[in-house]
Short mmCIF file of N, CA and C in Angstrom, two decimals:
data_model
loop_
_atom_site.label_atom_id
_atom_site.label_comp_id
_atom_site.label_asym_id
_atom_site.label_seq_id
_atom_site.Cartn_x
_atom_site.Cartn_y
_atom_site.Cartn_z
N UNK A 1 -6.01 -28.24 -36.70
CA UNK A 1 -7.02 -27.86 -35.75
C UNK A 1 -7.22 -26.34 -35.83
N UNK A 2 -8.46 -25.90 -35.92
CA UNK A 2 -8.78 -24.48 -36.03
C UNK A 2 -8.54 -23.77 -34.70
N UNK A 3 -8.06 -22.55 -34.79
CA UNK A 3 -7.82 -21.76 -33.58
C UNK A 3 -9.15 -21.27 -33.03
N UNK A 4 -9.36 -21.49 -31.76
CA UNK A 4 -10.59 -21.09 -31.08
C UNK A 4 -10.66 -19.56 -31.01
N UNK A 5 -11.84 -19.02 -31.24
CA UNK A 5 -12.06 -17.59 -31.14
C UNK A 5 -12.26 -17.24 -29.67
N UNK A 6 -11.31 -16.51 -29.07
CA UNK A 6 -11.36 -16.23 -27.64
C UNK A 6 -12.09 -14.94 -27.30
N UNK A 7 -12.52 -14.21 -28.31
CA UNK A 7 -13.26 -12.98 -28.06
C UNK A 7 -14.15 -12.71 -29.26
N UNK A 8 -15.42 -12.53 -28.97
CA UNK A 8 -16.38 -12.25 -30.03
C UNK A 8 -17.61 -11.59 -29.43
N UNK A 9 -18.12 -10.57 -30.08
CA UNK A 9 -19.32 -9.90 -29.57
C UNK A 9 -19.15 -9.48 -28.12
N UNK A 10 -20.03 -9.98 -27.27
CA UNK A 10 -19.99 -9.65 -25.85
C UNK A 10 -19.28 -10.70 -25.00
N UNK A 11 -18.69 -11.71 -25.64
CA UNK A 11 -18.03 -12.77 -24.89
C UNK A 11 -16.52 -12.64 -24.99
N UNK A 12 -15.84 -13.03 -23.91
CA UNK A 12 -14.38 -13.00 -23.90
C UNK A 12 -13.88 -14.19 -23.08
N UNK A 13 -12.82 -14.82 -23.51
CA UNK A 13 -12.24 -15.93 -22.78
C UNK A 13 -11.56 -15.45 -21.51
N UNK A 14 -11.62 -16.26 -20.46
CA UNK A 14 -11.02 -15.85 -19.19
C UNK A 14 -9.53 -15.60 -19.33
N UNK A 15 -8.87 -16.32 -20.23
CA UNK A 15 -7.43 -16.12 -20.40
C UNK A 15 -7.11 -14.76 -21.00
N UNK A 16 -8.08 -14.15 -21.69
CA UNK A 16 -7.87 -12.80 -22.21
C UNK A 16 -8.16 -11.74 -21.16
N UNK A 17 -8.98 -12.06 -20.17
CA UNK A 17 -9.29 -11.12 -19.09
C UNK A 17 -8.10 -11.04 -18.13
N UNK A 18 -7.52 -12.19 -17.82
CA UNK A 18 -6.38 -12.23 -16.90
C UNK A 18 -5.22 -11.44 -17.50
N UNK A 19 -4.68 -10.53 -16.70
CA UNK A 19 -3.58 -9.67 -17.15
C UNK A 19 -4.04 -8.33 -17.70
N UNK A 20 -5.35 -8.15 -17.87
CA UNK A 20 -5.87 -6.89 -18.37
C UNK A 20 -5.75 -5.80 -17.31
N UNK A 21 -5.35 -4.63 -17.74
CA UNK A 21 -5.18 -3.49 -16.83
C UNK A 21 -6.51 -3.06 -16.23
N UNK A 22 -6.42 -2.54 -15.00
CA UNK A 22 -7.58 -1.97 -14.31
C UNK A 22 -7.22 -0.53 -13.96
N UNK A 23 -8.15 0.37 -14.25
CA UNK A 23 -7.96 1.80 -14.01
C UNK A 23 -8.98 2.29 -13.01
N UNK A 24 -8.58 3.22 -12.16
CA UNK A 24 -9.50 3.85 -11.21
C UNK A 24 -10.42 4.79 -11.97
N UNK A 25 -11.43 5.27 -11.30
CA UNK A 25 -12.39 6.18 -11.91
C UNK A 25 -11.70 7.44 -12.43
N UNK A 26 -10.56 7.81 -11.83
CA UNK A 26 -9.82 8.99 -12.26
C UNK A 26 -8.86 8.70 -13.42
N UNK A 27 -8.86 7.45 -13.93
CA UNK A 27 -8.03 7.11 -15.08
C UNK A 27 -6.65 6.60 -14.74
N UNK A 28 -6.27 6.58 -13.46
CA UNK A 28 -4.96 6.09 -13.04
C UNK A 28 -4.95 4.57 -13.05
N UNK A 29 -3.92 3.97 -13.66
CA UNK A 29 -3.80 2.52 -13.66
C UNK A 29 -3.46 2.06 -12.24
N UNK A 30 -4.24 1.08 -11.75
CA UNK A 30 -4.02 0.63 -10.38
C UNK A 30 -3.54 -0.81 -10.31
N UNK A 31 -3.57 -1.54 -11.39
CA UNK A 31 -3.11 -2.93 -11.37
C UNK A 31 -3.65 -3.69 -12.54
N UNK A 32 -3.64 -5.02 -12.43
CA UNK A 32 -4.18 -5.86 -13.49
C UNK A 32 -4.93 -7.03 -12.88
N UNK A 33 -5.81 -7.61 -13.67
CA UNK A 33 -6.62 -8.73 -13.21
C UNK A 33 -5.76 -9.98 -13.20
N UNK A 34 -5.69 -10.58 -12.02
CA UNK A 34 -4.92 -11.81 -11.86
C UNK A 34 -5.78 -13.03 -12.17
N UNK A 35 -7.04 -12.99 -11.73
CA UNK A 35 -7.96 -14.10 -11.99
C UNK A 35 -9.38 -13.60 -11.82
N UNK A 36 -10.32 -14.39 -12.31
CA UNK A 36 -11.73 -14.12 -12.07
C UNK A 36 -12.29 -15.29 -11.26
N UNK A 37 -13.21 -14.99 -10.37
CA UNK A 37 -13.85 -15.99 -9.53
C UNK A 37 -15.29 -16.14 -10.00
N UNK A 38 -15.64 -17.35 -10.40
CA UNK A 38 -16.94 -17.64 -11.02
C UNK A 38 -17.78 -18.46 -10.06
N UNK A 39 -19.04 -18.06 -9.90
CA UNK A 39 -19.98 -18.81 -9.09
C UNK A 39 -20.22 -20.16 -9.76
N UNK A 40 -19.90 -21.26 -9.07
CA UNK A 40 -20.02 -22.60 -9.67
C UNK A 40 -21.45 -22.95 -10.04
N UNK A 41 -22.41 -22.55 -9.24
CA UNK A 41 -23.79 -22.92 -9.49
C UNK A 41 -24.45 -21.97 -10.49
N UNK A 42 -24.30 -20.66 -10.25
CA UNK A 42 -24.97 -19.67 -11.10
C UNK A 42 -24.25 -19.38 -12.41
N UNK A 43 -22.93 -19.65 -12.44
CA UNK A 43 -22.17 -19.46 -13.67
C UNK A 43 -21.76 -18.03 -13.97
N UNK A 44 -22.00 -17.11 -13.05
CA UNK A 44 -21.63 -15.71 -13.29
C UNK A 44 -20.33 -15.37 -12.59
N UNK A 45 -19.59 -14.45 -13.18
CA UNK A 45 -18.37 -13.97 -12.54
C UNK A 45 -18.78 -13.15 -11.32
N UNK A 46 -18.22 -13.49 -10.17
CA UNK A 46 -18.53 -12.78 -8.93
C UNK A 46 -17.46 -11.75 -8.60
N UNK A 47 -16.18 -12.13 -8.75
CA UNK A 47 -15.08 -11.24 -8.39
C UNK A 47 -13.97 -11.30 -9.43
N UNK A 48 -13.29 -10.18 -9.54
CA UNK A 48 -12.00 -10.14 -10.23
C UNK A 48 -10.98 -9.91 -9.14
N UNK A 49 -9.88 -10.63 -9.18
CA UNK A 49 -8.82 -10.42 -8.20
C UNK A 49 -7.77 -9.54 -8.86
N UNK A 50 -7.63 -8.36 -8.31
CA UNK A 50 -6.69 -7.37 -8.82
C UNK A 50 -5.34 -7.57 -8.14
N UNK A 51 -4.29 -7.54 -8.92
CA UNK A 51 -2.95 -7.74 -8.37
C UNK A 51 -2.13 -6.48 -8.60
N UNK A 52 -1.52 -5.97 -7.52
CA UNK A 52 -0.60 -4.86 -7.64
C UNK A 52 0.16 -4.67 -6.34
N UNK A 53 1.18 -3.84 -6.39
CA UNK A 53 1.92 -3.51 -5.19
C UNK A 53 3.30 -4.11 -5.10
N UNK A 54 3.58 -5.13 -5.87
CA UNK A 54 4.90 -5.77 -5.80
C UNK A 54 5.79 -5.30 -6.93
N UNK A 55 6.81 -6.09 -7.18
CA UNK A 55 7.75 -5.79 -8.27
C UNK A 55 7.89 -7.05 -9.11
N UNK A 56 7.55 -6.94 -10.39
CA UNK A 56 7.62 -8.06 -11.33
C UNK A 56 6.85 -9.29 -10.82
N UNK A 57 5.71 -9.04 -10.21
CA UNK A 57 4.86 -10.12 -9.72
C UNK A 57 5.25 -10.70 -8.38
N UNK A 58 6.34 -10.20 -7.80
CA UNK A 58 6.79 -10.70 -6.50
C UNK A 58 6.34 -9.72 -5.42
N UNK A 59 5.66 -10.24 -4.41
CA UNK A 59 5.20 -9.40 -3.32
C UNK A 59 3.93 -8.63 -3.62
N UNK A 60 3.23 -9.00 -4.69
CA UNK A 60 1.98 -8.33 -5.01
C UNK A 60 0.94 -8.58 -3.93
N UNK A 61 0.08 -7.60 -3.73
CA UNK A 61 -1.10 -7.79 -2.92
C UNK A 61 -2.24 -8.14 -3.86
N UNK A 62 -3.25 -8.83 -3.35
CA UNK A 62 -4.38 -9.29 -4.14
C UNK A 62 -5.65 -8.66 -3.58
N UNK A 63 -6.37 -7.99 -4.43
CA UNK A 63 -7.56 -7.25 -4.03
C UNK A 63 -8.79 -7.83 -4.73
N UNK A 64 -9.68 -8.50 -3.99
CA UNK A 64 -10.90 -8.97 -4.63
C UNK A 64 -11.84 -7.79 -4.89
N UNK A 65 -12.29 -7.69 -6.14
CA UNK A 65 -13.22 -6.62 -6.52
C UNK A 65 -14.51 -7.26 -7.01
N UNK A 66 -15.66 -6.78 -6.56
CA UNK A 66 -16.90 -7.29 -7.14
C UNK A 66 -16.90 -7.02 -8.65
N UNK A 67 -17.22 -8.03 -9.43
CA UNK A 67 -17.19 -7.89 -10.88
C UNK A 67 -18.07 -6.72 -11.33
N UNK A 68 -19.19 -6.48 -10.63
CA UNK A 68 -20.09 -5.40 -11.00
C UNK A 68 -19.45 -4.02 -10.88
N UNK A 69 -18.33 -3.92 -10.16
CA UNK A 69 -17.67 -2.62 -9.99
C UNK A 69 -16.74 -2.29 -11.16
N UNK A 70 -16.63 -3.19 -12.14
CA UNK A 70 -15.76 -2.98 -13.29
C UNK A 70 -16.56 -2.89 -14.58
N UNK A 71 -16.13 -2.02 -15.44
CA UNK A 71 -16.71 -1.89 -16.79
C UNK A 71 -15.57 -1.81 -17.78
N UNK A 72 -15.69 -2.52 -18.88
CA UNK A 72 -14.62 -2.48 -19.88
C UNK A 72 -14.66 -1.16 -20.62
N UNK A 73 -13.52 -0.51 -20.76
CA UNK A 73 -13.38 0.77 -21.45
C UNK A 73 -12.55 0.53 -22.71
N UNK A 74 -13.20 0.61 -23.86
CA UNK A 74 -12.52 0.31 -25.12
C UNK A 74 -11.40 1.30 -25.41
N UNK A 75 -11.53 2.54 -24.98
CA UNK A 75 -10.48 3.53 -25.24
C UNK A 75 -9.23 3.26 -24.40
N UNK A 76 -9.42 2.78 -23.18
CA UNK A 76 -8.29 2.46 -22.32
C UNK A 76 -7.72 1.07 -22.64
N UNK A 77 -8.54 0.21 -23.23
CA UNK A 77 -8.12 -1.16 -23.47
C UNK A 77 -8.01 -1.94 -22.18
N UNK A 78 -8.82 -1.56 -21.20
CA UNK A 78 -8.81 -2.22 -19.90
C UNK A 78 -10.11 -1.96 -19.16
N UNK A 79 -10.17 -2.42 -17.94
CA UNK A 79 -11.36 -2.26 -17.12
C UNK A 79 -11.23 -1.01 -16.26
N UNK A 80 -12.33 -0.29 -16.16
CA UNK A 80 -12.38 0.90 -15.31
C UNK A 80 -13.20 0.56 -14.08
N UNK A 81 -12.63 0.86 -12.92
CA UNK A 81 -13.32 0.66 -11.66
C UNK A 81 -14.18 1.88 -11.37
N UNK A 82 -15.19 1.70 -10.55
CA UNK A 82 -16.05 2.83 -10.20
C UNK A 82 -15.58 3.55 -8.95
N UNK A 83 -14.36 3.24 -8.48
CA UNK A 83 -13.83 3.91 -7.28
C UNK A 83 -12.53 4.63 -7.59
N UNK A 84 -12.21 5.62 -6.78
CA UNK A 84 -10.98 6.39 -6.95
C UNK A 84 -9.78 5.57 -6.49
N UNK A 85 -8.62 5.86 -7.05
CA UNK A 85 -7.40 5.09 -6.75
C UNK A 85 -7.03 5.13 -5.27
N UNK A 86 -7.26 6.24 -4.58
CA UNK A 86 -6.88 6.31 -3.17
C UNK A 86 -7.72 5.41 -2.28
N UNK A 87 -8.91 5.03 -2.73
CA UNK A 87 -9.76 4.14 -1.92
C UNK A 87 -9.16 2.73 -1.84
N UNK A 88 -8.31 2.36 -2.79
CA UNK A 88 -7.71 1.03 -2.76
C UNK A 88 -6.70 0.88 -1.62
N UNK A 89 -6.21 1.99 -1.08
CA UNK A 89 -5.22 1.91 -0.01
C UNK A 89 -5.75 1.20 1.22
N UNK A 90 -7.04 1.33 1.50
CA UNK A 90 -7.62 0.67 2.67
C UNK A 90 -8.52 -0.50 2.32
N UNK A 91 -8.47 -0.94 1.08
CA UNK A 91 -9.37 -1.99 0.60
C UNK A 91 -9.00 -3.36 1.17
N UNK A 92 -9.99 -4.25 1.27
CA UNK A 92 -9.69 -5.62 1.69
C UNK A 92 -8.70 -6.25 0.71
N UNK A 93 -7.68 -6.93 1.26
CA UNK A 93 -6.66 -7.54 0.42
C UNK A 93 -6.04 -8.72 1.14
N UNK A 94 -5.28 -9.47 0.40
CA UNK A 94 -4.51 -10.56 0.99
C UNK A 94 -3.17 -10.66 0.28
N UNK A 95 -2.20 -11.25 0.98
CA UNK A 95 -0.83 -11.28 0.47
C UNK A 95 -0.55 -12.50 -0.40
N UNK A 96 -1.20 -13.62 -0.13
CA UNK A 96 -0.98 -14.79 -0.96
C UNK A 96 -2.28 -15.57 -1.09
N UNK A 97 -2.31 -16.52 -2.02
CA UNK A 97 -3.54 -17.25 -2.33
C UNK A 97 -4.11 -18.04 -1.15
N UNK A 98 -3.26 -18.43 -0.21
CA UNK A 98 -3.73 -19.28 0.87
C UNK A 98 -4.37 -18.50 2.02
N UNK A 99 -4.28 -17.19 2.01
CA UNK A 99 -4.76 -16.42 3.15
C UNK A 99 -6.14 -15.80 2.96
N UNK A 100 -6.88 -16.20 1.95
CA UNK A 100 -8.22 -15.66 1.72
C UNK A 100 -9.21 -16.81 1.70
N UNK A 101 -10.22 -16.74 2.52
CA UNK A 101 -11.25 -17.78 2.57
C UNK A 101 -12.43 -17.35 1.72
N UNK A 102 -12.50 -17.88 0.50
CA UNK A 102 -13.58 -17.51 -0.43
C UNK A 102 -14.94 -18.02 0.03
N UNK A 103 -14.95 -18.98 0.93
CA UNK A 103 -16.22 -19.52 1.42
C UNK A 103 -16.81 -18.72 2.57
N UNK A 104 -16.11 -17.73 3.06
CA UNK A 104 -16.57 -16.91 4.18
C UNK A 104 -17.49 -15.82 3.64
N UNK A 105 -18.80 -16.01 3.80
CA UNK A 105 -19.76 -15.04 3.25
C UNK A 105 -19.68 -13.69 3.94
N UNK A 106 -19.30 -13.65 5.21
CA UNK A 106 -19.16 -12.37 5.91
C UNK A 106 -18.02 -11.56 5.27
N UNK A 107 -16.95 -12.25 4.92
CA UNK A 107 -15.82 -11.57 4.28
C UNK A 107 -16.22 -11.07 2.89
N UNK A 108 -16.93 -11.91 2.14
CA UNK A 108 -17.40 -11.51 0.81
C UNK A 108 -18.33 -10.29 0.91
N UNK A 109 -19.22 -10.33 1.88
CA UNK A 109 -20.14 -9.21 2.08
C UNK A 109 -19.38 -7.93 2.42
N UNK A 110 -18.30 -8.05 3.22
CA UNK A 110 -17.52 -6.87 3.58
C UNK A 110 -16.81 -6.27 2.36
N UNK A 111 -16.37 -7.12 1.44
CA UNK A 111 -15.76 -6.64 0.20
C UNK A 111 -16.79 -5.86 -0.60
N UNK A 112 -17.96 -6.44 -0.78
CA UNK A 112 -19.01 -5.75 -1.54
C UNK A 112 -19.42 -4.45 -0.87
N UNK A 113 -19.54 -4.47 0.44
CA UNK A 113 -19.89 -3.25 1.18
C UNK A 113 -18.83 -2.16 0.97
N UNK A 114 -17.56 -2.56 1.00
CA UNK A 114 -16.47 -1.60 0.85
C UNK A 114 -16.57 -0.86 -0.48
N UNK A 115 -16.93 -1.60 -1.54
CA UNK A 115 -17.01 -0.99 -2.87
C UNK A 115 -18.42 -0.50 -3.22
N UNK A 116 -19.36 -0.64 -2.27
CA UNK A 116 -20.71 -0.13 -2.50
C UNK A 116 -21.49 -0.94 -3.53
N UNK A 117 -21.24 -2.25 -3.57
CA UNK A 117 -21.92 -3.14 -4.51
C UNK A 117 -22.79 -4.09 -3.70
N UNK A 118 -24.07 -4.23 -4.06
CA UNK A 118 -24.93 -5.15 -3.32
C UNK A 118 -24.39 -6.57 -3.34
N UNK A 119 -24.50 -7.26 -2.20
CA UNK A 119 -24.08 -8.65 -2.10
C UNK A 119 -25.24 -9.51 -2.54
N UNK A 120 -25.01 -10.33 -3.54
CA UNK A 120 -26.09 -11.16 -4.08
C UNK A 120 -25.90 -12.59 -3.67
#
């Protein structure tokens, strides 16, 4: 069986995005992408969930970031956020997967507002 090409041109497999480093606008590494959240109907990535703050994956906080706030930086080999690292200190976050309601549009809007990204 031929090995599937997980990255080509402008496309990348979700398994290659997960674990990729995320850097603040000032170049400081702030965490890594734990998962991407894809709109089921529209098919576009809506959020990347950034994980950081714990030790060896234990006790990490999870920060939903609007996908539009990230750009891939080939020199860093990771995604660069459009916000400074200190802004993440007060960012919307959750401690475990069960404590975030992805269906709450008011919460999603507040995340987008926090990062200055229009809610679509």
